[in-house]
XYZ file of C-alpha atoms in Angstrom:
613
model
C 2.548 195.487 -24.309
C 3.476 198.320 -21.190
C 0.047 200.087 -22.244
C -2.145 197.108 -22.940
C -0.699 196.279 -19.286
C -0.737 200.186 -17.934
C -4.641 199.459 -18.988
C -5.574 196.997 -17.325
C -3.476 197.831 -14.208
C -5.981 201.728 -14.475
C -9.115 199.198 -15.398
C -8.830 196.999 -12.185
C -7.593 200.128 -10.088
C -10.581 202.155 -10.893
C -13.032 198.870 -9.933
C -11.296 198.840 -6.635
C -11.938 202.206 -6.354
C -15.457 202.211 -7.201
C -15.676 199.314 -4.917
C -15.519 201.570 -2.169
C -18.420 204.083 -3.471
C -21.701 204.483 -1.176
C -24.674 206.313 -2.355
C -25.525 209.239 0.305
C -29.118 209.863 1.177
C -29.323 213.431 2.226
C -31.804 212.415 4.878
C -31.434 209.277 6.667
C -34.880 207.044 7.100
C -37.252 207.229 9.698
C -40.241 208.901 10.625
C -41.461 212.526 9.995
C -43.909 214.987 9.770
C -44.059 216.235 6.350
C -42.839 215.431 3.000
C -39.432 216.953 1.597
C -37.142 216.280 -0.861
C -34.313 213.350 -1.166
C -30.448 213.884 -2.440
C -28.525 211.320 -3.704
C -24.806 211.709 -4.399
C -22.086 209.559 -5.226
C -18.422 210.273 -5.539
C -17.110 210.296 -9.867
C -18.942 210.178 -12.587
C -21.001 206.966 -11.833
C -24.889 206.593 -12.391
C -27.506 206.183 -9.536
C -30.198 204.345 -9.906
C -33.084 203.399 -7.324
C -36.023 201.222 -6.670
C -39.469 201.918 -4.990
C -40.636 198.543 -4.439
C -38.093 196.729 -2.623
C -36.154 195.051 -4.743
C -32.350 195.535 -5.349
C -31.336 198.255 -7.866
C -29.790 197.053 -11.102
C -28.467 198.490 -14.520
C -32.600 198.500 -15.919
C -33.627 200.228 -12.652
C -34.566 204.117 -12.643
C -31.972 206.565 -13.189
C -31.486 209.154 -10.423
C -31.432 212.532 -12.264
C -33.121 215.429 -9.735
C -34.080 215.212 -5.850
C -36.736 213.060 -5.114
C -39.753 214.332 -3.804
C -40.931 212.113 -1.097
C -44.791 211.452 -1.889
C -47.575 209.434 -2.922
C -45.644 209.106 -6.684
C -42.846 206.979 -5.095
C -45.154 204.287 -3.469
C -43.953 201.149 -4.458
C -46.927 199.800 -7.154
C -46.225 196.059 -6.759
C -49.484 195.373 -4.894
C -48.081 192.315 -3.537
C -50.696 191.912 -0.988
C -52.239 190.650 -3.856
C -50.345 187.349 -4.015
C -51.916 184.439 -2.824
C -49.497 182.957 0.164
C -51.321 181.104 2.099
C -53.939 177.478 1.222
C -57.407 178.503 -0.611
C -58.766 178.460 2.792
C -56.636 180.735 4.193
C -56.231 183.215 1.727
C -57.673 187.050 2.769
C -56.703 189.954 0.225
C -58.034 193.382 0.929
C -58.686 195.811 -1.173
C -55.955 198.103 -1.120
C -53.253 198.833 1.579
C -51.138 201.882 2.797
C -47.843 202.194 1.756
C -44.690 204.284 3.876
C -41.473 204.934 1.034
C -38.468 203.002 0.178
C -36.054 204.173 -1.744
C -32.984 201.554 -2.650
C -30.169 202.706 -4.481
C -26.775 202.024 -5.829
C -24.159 203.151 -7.882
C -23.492 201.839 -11.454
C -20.805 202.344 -14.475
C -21.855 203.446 -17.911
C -22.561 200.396 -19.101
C -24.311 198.715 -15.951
C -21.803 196.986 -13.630
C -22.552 197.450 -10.214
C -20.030 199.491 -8.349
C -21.235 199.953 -4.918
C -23.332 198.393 -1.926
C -27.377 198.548 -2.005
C -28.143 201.273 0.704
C -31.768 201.719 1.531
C -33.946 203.851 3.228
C -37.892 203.961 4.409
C -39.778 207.266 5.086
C -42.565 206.950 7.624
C -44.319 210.070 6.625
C -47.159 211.581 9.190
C -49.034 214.326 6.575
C -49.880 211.285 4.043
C -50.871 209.164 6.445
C -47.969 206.575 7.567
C -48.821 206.663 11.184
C -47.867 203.964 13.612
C -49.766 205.927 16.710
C -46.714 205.540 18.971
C -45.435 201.811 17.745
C -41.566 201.667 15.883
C -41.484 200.282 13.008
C -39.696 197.354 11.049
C -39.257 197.734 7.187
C -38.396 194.688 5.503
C -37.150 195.141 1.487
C -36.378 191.466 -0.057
C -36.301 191.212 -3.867
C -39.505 189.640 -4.983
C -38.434 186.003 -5.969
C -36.722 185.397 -2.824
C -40.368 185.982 -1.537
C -43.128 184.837 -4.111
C -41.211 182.561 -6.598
C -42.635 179.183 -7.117
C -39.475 177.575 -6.559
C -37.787 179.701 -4.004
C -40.126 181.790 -2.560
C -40.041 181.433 1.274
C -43.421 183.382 1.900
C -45.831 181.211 -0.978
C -47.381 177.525 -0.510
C -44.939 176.699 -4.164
C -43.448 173.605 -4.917
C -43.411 172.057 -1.747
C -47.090 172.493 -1.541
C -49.289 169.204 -1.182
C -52.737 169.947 -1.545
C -53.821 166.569 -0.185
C -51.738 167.928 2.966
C -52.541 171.780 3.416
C -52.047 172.750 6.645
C -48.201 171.223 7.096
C -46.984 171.520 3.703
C -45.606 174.451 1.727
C -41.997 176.677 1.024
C -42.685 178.303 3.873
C -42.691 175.210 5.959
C -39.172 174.372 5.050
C -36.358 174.873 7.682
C -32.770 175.604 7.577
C -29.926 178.049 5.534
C -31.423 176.621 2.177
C -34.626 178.498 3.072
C -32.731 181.921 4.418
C -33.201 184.882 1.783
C -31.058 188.115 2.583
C -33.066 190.888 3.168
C -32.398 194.335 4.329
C -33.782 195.386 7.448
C -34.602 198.857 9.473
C -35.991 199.585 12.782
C -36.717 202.861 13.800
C -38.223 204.465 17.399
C -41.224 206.508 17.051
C -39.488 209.665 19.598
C -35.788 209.794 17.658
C -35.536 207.284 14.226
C -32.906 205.793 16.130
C -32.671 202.183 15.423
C -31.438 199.822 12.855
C -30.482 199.837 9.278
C -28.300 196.757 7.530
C -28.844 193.705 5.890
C -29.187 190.149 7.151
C -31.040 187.017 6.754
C -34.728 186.166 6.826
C -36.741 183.006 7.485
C -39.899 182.264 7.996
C -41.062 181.256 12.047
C -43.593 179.208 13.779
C -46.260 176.552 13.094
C -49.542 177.768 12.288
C -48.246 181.483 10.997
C -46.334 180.007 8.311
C -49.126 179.058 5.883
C -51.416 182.390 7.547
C -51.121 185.209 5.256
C -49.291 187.475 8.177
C -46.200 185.562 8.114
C -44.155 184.450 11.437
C -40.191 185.782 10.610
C -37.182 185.764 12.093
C -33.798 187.065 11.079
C -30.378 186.801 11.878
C -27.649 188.908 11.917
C -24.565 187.549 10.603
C -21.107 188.369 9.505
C -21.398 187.461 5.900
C -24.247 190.330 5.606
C -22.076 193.065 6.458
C -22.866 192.982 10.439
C -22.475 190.239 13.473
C -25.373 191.313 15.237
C -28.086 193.769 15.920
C -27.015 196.421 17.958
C -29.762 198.624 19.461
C -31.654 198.667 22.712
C -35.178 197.417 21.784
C -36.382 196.529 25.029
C -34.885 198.894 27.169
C -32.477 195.917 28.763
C -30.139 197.746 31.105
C -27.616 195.441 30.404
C -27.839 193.773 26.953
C -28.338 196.071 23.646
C -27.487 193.815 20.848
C -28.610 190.708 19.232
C -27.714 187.815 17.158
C -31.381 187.000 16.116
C -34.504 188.018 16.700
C -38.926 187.326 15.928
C -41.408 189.060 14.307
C -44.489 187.392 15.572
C -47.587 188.115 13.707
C -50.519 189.614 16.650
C -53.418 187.464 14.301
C -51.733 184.094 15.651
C -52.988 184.486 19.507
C -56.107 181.748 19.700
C -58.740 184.797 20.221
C -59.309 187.962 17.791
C -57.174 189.844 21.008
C -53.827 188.589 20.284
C -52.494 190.298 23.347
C -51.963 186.724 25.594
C -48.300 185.956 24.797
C -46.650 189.621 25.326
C -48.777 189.333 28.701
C -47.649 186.316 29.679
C -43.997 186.929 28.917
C -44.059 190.039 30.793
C -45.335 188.850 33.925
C -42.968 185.417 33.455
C -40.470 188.228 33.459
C -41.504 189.379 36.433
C -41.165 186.404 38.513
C -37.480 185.078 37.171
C -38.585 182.551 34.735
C -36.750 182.605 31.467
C -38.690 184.089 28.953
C -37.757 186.357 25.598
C -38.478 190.349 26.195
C -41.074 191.613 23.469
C -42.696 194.510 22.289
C -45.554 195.594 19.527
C -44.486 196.991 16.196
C -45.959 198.129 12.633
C -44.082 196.172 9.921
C -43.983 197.620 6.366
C -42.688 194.810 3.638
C -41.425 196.427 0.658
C -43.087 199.716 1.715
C -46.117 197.732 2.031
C -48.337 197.475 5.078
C -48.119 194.277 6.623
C -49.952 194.863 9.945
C -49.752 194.893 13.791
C -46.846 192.199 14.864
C -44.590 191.365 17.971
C -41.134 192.017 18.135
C -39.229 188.963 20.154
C -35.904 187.659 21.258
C -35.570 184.433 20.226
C -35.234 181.624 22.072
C -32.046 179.600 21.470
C -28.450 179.397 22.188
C -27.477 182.464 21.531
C -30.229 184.061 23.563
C -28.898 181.597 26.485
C -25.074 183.131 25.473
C -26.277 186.439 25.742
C -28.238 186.080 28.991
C -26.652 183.584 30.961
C -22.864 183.369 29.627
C -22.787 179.687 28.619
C -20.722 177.882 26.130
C -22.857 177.515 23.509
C -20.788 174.532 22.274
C -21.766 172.744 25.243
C -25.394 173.237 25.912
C -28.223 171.568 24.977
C -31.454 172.405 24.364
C -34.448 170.123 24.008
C -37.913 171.843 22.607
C -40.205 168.542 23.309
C -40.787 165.531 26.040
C -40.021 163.243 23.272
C -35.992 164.431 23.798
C -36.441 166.434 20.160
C -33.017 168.619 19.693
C -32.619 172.290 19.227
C -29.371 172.319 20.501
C -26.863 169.944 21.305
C -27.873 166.245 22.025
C -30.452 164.746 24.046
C -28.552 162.187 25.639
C -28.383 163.381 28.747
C -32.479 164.377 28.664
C -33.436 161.074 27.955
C -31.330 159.203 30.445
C -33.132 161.958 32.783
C -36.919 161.219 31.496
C -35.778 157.379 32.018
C -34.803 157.622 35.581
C -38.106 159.281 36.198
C -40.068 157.002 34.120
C -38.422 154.157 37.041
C -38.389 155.730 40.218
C -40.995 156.452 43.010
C -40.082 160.344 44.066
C -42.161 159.768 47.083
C -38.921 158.110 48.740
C -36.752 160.686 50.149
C -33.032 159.664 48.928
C -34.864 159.463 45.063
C -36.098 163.140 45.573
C -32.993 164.486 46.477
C -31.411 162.912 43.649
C -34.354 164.383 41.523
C -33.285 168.011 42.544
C -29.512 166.943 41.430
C -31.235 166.535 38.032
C -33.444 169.221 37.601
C -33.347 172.958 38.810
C -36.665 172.429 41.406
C -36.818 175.843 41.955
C -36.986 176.961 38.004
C -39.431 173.813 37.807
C -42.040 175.044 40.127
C -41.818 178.486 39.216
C -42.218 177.213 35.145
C -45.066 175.078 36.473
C -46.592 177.614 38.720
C -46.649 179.906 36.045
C -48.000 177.667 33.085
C -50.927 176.392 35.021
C -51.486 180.180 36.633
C -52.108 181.604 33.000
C -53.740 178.607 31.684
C -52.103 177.567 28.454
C -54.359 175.178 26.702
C -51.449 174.329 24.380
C -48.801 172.989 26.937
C -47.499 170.789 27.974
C -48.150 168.323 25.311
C -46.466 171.416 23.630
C -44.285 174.855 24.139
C -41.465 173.002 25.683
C -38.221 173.505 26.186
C -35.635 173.028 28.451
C -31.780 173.790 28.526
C -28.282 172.739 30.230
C -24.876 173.545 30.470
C -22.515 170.742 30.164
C -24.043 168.243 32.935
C -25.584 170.944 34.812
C -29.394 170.953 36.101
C -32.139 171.245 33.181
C -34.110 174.635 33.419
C -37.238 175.383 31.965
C -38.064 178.399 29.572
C -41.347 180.003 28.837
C -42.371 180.784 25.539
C -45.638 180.837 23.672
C -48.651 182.213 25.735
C -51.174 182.583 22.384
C -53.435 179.634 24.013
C -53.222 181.611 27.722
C -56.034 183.632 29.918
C -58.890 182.363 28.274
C -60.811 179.374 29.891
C -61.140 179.687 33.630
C -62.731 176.443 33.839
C -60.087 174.525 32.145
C -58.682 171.906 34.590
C -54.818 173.355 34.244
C -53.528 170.500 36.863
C -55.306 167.740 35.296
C -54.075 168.896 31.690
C -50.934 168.807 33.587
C -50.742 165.354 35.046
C -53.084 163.066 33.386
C -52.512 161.078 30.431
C -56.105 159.809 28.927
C -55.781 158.031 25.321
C -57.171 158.472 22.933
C -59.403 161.169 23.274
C -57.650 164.188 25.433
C -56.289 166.975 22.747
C -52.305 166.401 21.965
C -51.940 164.309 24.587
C -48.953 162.209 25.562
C -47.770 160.703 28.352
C -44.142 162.257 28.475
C -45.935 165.622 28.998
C -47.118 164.390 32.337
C -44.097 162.379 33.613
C -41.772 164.773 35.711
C -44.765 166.890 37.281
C -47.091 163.730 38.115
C -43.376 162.446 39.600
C -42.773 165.176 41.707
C -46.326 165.714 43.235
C -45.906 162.334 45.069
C -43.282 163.784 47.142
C -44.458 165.369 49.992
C -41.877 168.204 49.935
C -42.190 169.018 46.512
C -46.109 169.676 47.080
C -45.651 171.836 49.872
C -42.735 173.912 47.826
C -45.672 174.109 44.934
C -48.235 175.226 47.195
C -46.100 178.077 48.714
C -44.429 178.959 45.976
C -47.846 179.422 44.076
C -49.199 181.529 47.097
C -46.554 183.340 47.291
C -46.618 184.530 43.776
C -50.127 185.379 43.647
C -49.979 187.265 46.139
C -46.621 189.480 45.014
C -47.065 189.319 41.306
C -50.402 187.670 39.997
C -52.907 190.083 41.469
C -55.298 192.232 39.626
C -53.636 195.236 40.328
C -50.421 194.378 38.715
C -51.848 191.958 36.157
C -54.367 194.862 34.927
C -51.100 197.499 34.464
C -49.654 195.018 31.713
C -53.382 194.638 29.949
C -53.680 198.149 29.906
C -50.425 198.704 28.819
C -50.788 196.358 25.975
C -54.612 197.604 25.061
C -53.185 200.988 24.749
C -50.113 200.813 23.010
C -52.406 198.668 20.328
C -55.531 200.262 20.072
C -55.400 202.684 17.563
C -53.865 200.252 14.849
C -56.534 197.671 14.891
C -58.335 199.179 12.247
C -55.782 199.291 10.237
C -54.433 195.640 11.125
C -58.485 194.175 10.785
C -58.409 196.067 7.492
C -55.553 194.305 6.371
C -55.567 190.816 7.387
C -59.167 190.451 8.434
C -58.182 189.564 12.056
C -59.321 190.385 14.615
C -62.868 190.840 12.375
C -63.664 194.365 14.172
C -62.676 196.695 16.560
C -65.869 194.881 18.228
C -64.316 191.506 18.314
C -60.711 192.464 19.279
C -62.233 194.509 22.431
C -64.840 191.306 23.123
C -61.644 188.906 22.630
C -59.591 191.606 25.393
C -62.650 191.714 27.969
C -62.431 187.773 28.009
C -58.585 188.373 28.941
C -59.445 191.050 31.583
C -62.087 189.264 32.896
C -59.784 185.930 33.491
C -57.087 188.314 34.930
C -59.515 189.656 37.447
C -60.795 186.694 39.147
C -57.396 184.083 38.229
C -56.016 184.461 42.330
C -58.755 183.275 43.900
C -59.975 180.634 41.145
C -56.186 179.642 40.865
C -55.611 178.861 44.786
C -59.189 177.108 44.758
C -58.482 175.059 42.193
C -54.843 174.342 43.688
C -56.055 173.470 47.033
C -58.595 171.170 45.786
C -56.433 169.078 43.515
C -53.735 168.972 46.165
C -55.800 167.695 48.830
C -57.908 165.485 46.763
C -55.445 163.667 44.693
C -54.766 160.169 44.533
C -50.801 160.466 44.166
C -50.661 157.017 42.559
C -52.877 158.030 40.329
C -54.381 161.761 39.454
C -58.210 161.575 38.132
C -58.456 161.993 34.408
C -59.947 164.676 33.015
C -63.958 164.402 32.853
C -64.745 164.378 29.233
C -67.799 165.709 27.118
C -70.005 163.635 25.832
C -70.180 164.454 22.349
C -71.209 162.659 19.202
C -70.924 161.222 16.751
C -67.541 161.590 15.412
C -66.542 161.357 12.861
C -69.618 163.530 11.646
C -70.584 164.806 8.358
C -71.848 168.443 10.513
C -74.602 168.056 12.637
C -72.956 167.265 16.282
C -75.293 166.443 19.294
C -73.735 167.321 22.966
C -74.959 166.263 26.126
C -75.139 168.827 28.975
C -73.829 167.056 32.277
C -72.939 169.996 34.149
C -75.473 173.090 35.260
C -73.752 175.319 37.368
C -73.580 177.485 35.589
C -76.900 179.649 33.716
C -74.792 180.389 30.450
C -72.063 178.054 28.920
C -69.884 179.187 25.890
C -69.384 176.179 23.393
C -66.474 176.622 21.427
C -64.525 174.479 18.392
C -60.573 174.827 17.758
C -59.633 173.699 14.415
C -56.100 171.898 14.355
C -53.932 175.643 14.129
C -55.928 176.162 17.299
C -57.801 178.861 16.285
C -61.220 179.644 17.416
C -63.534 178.054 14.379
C -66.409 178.327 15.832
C -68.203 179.563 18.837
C -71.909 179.933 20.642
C -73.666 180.678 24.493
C -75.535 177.973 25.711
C -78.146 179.054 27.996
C -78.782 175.916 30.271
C -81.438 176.822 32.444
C -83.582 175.754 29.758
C -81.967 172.581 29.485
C -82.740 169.241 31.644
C -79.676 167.689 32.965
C -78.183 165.152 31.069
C -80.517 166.416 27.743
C -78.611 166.890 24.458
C -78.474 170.408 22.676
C -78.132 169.703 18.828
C -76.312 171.835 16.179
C -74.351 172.126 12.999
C -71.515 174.664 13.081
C -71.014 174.643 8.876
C -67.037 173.819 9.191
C -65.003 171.818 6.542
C -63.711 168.586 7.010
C -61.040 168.453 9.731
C -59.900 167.402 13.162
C -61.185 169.802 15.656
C -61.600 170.174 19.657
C -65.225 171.090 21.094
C -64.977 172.866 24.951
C -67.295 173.831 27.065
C -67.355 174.708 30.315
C -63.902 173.461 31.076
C -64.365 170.050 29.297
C -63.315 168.884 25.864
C -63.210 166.509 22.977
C -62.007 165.851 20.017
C -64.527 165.841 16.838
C -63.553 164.795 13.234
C -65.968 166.085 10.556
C -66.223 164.474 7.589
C -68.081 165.782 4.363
């Protein structure tokens, strides 16, 4: 009985013991020049075995026996580029994609039981042609199910997928901890490897980049992983170097083949004090697969606010529509405020000051300065959010800019104010309340108008609006190829520099079109009622293709006609040269889209068109 006992007391000694074994990598992960050799060691007489493809090591999984020569041998041979994640219309698979090196190992007994943690590394090397040009780069390993199963597969349309229903529907449009897959995760600088290297969990991010096949992610750091946060530097904050969760934001979902808009616009909201997440380009390798050019983000929620600003993030709240929808908190408070609006006339004096007790006026103007400056087709109907602490004053936060520095043309203050049913895009009239409010107050106008002079001339001119374009063009340039190649967007090198000269172009002339258009809707509004936005005249619609438009506006030789389908995305484009074309005469044409809801623009105007086949 003492030895059966003596036994069992060595068996569950020597468990806890093994418990505590890491496999060492004789070279830590991270870029470099040339290929060499990999050690692996682990303390008594325990196996090692490894993966090259991602997925966690187990007791079928190669046996480590000699060094490992890093090269071409140990690409991972998965191919799962090749797995269809997004709807049929969706769906782009090139023909073959570049690979960097994972290695995942872990130490095992005799007869298979696991006996240590999973460590992994990724080998960015330069001589077989893993270069990033100058971007880090995140490597994300996730065994394959928690990615592509049917069931449980976070990155593949699966079982929640209703065909009837393509664009909304899908695994990867489910929310919450059921739909969080653990995942290890590295991050390494381009000038020193230093970085990132530990596990955590992964969901998938967004609206439209869900169902794309460059996914939206974000991850989160948390205790029951093996770390609380993410601790490293990544925007070169002077102040705050770690993180509780952070975005990988694909470039492909900006609404041109640039894809540059959004880190613009949140560096220059930067610039000018409104709240907005830092971000930076990146390469992203999944499963030591190539998975393109994204953008590495803070994201936006409570604990960014607990980070930034010091609150209590058990008494905030955070509201991310008009409608009072809840990210944070409760909306009680935001829609007793939307009500009080919804009842009062801000032009009298003792109701404005009680306004300003509500809302941070200063944050407001700059948030509303700044979203009409860069033009954001896809606010405010949408991309809101707002925040307070306890019963404090609601603040605004920027976030979003793909829709941004596109249109000059596009009537920002009417999008802003007016609230035309049925046909105006996304249109509601919540979006519209506070701002149409405020503009009957003769203060608030004359804040707006100074505050929006004021910033264009310290922050929005060319000179300093060109330094972040260039910035971004140049960091990005040499991995468009290789991003095009992969995901098919932006098309060509062609498109993505046509798609940045738009951008450039917008940047150059915004001060002086901004302030004209300012001045003219300030002086010539009716602030009982704000003119609604002139429509095209477009028909018929619903349409089985052909669509007929009728030209009311000539003042310009050339018009560009585009159509948005509903992820906003540019479906279809042409130049309209109207110096051929009488006034009031119809051009004709049939852009060959599928059936869907879509938005036709020109020249600053809009409408919705449903085509039906």
């Amino acid at each position: 009985m003492k030895k059966i006992c003596f036994a069992v007391l060595v068996l569950l000694m020597s468990r806890l013991c093994a418990q505590g074994q890491t496999v060492t990598f004789s070279q830590r992960g991270g870029f470099y020049e040339n290929s060499f050799a990999i050690e692996l060691s682990c303390g008594g007489a325990y196996q090692i075995r490894y993966t090259t493809n991602g997925s966690t090591p187990n007791a079928g999984s190669t046996l480590y026996e000699e060094p490992l020569l890093l090269g071409p041998a140990l690409y991972s041979t998965s191919d799962i580029y090749t797995i269809q994640i997004s709807p049929d219309n969706l769906v782009y698979v090139p023909d073959s994609v570049s690979h960097c090196i994972v290695i995942r190992a872990a130490a095992f007994t005799p007869n298979g039981s696991c006996v240590s943690p999973v460590v992994t590394n990724t080998y960015l090397i330069g001589s077989l042609g893993c270069d990033t040009h100058g971007l880090a780069v995140v490597s994300i390993c996730a065994d394959s199910l928690d990615l592509f199963d049917y069931n449980t597969g976070i990155f593949v349309p699966g079982v929640n997928y209703d065909p009837s229903n393509p664009d909304h529907t899908g695994n990867y449009y489910q929310h919450g901890s059921d739909w969080e897959r653990p995942i290890n995760v590295e991050f390494y600088e381009p000038d020193d490897n230093s970085g990132i290297n530990q596990k955590c969990g992964l969901r998938t991010h967004g609206n439209m980049s869900r169902r794309w096949p460059a996914k939206g992610m974000k991850i989160y750091a948390r205790e029951q992983y093996g770390k609380k946060r993410f601790k490293h530097n990544f925007f070169n904050d002077p102040i705050l170097d770690s993180y509780k969760h952070l975005v990988i934001k694909p470039l492909s979902v900006g609404w041109s083949d640039s894809g540059i808009q959004n880190f613009i616009c949140h560096k220059l909201s930067r610039q000018i004090g409104v709240t907005s997440s830092d971000s930076r380009p990146v390469i992203v390798f999944l499963n030591g697969e190539y998975w393109g050019v994204y953008f590495l983000h803070e994201k936006m929620d409570e604990r960014f606010l607990e980070d930034h600003y010091q609150i209590d993030i058990n008494n905030t709240n955070i509201i991310e529509s008009w409608h009072g929808t809840v990210d944070c908190g409760d909306n009680f408070n935001f829609l007793q405020m939307m009500s009080w609006f919804e009842q009062k006339d801000l032009s009298n004096p003792d109701n404005y000051i009680h306004a300003c007790s509500l809302i941070d006026i200063d944050n407001f103007i700059d948030y509303y300065v700044f979203e009409t400056f860069i033009g954001n087709y896809d606010w405010p109907h949408n991309n809101m959010r707002c925040w307070q602490e306890g019963n404090d004053k609601w603040r605004w936060i920027f976030f979003d800019g793909d829709a941004c520095l596109d249109a000059p043309n596009f009537d920002v203050f009417a999008n802003a104010t007016v609230y035309n049913p049925p046909t105006t895009w996304a249109n509601y009239p919540e979006a519209k309340l506070l701002f149409k409010k405020l503009l009957k107050n003769e203060e608030f106008r004359a804040m707006f108008r100074a505050r929006a002079i004021e910033m264009c001339d310290n922050y929005f001119g060319y000179e300093n609006t060109s330094s972040v374009y260039n910035l971004i063009v140049d960091m990005l340039s040499d991995n468009i190829d290789g991003q095009s190649h992969r995901f098919g967007q932006p098309s060509s090198m062609d498109s993505w520099e046509h798609g940045n000269n738009i951008i450039n172009t917008f940047l150059y002339h915004r001060v002086d079109n901004y302030l004209a258009a300012l001045d003219e809707f300030l002086n010539n509004m009716d602030i009982n009622e704000v003119h609604p936005w002139e429509q095209l005249d477009a028909f018929p619609s619903p349409t089985t293709g052909n669509i007929n438009v009728v030209i009311a506006n000539k003042t310009d030789s050339s018009l560009e006609l585009k159509m948005y389908d509903i992820t906003g995305r540019i479906a279809y484009s042409q130049w309209i040269d109207t110096t051929t074309i009488q006034e009031n005469d119809l051009i004709s044409f049939d852009p060959h889209l599928p059936s869907g809801v879509y938005v036709l623009e020109m020249g600053g105007l809009k409408q919705k068109i449903i085509i039906q086949k």
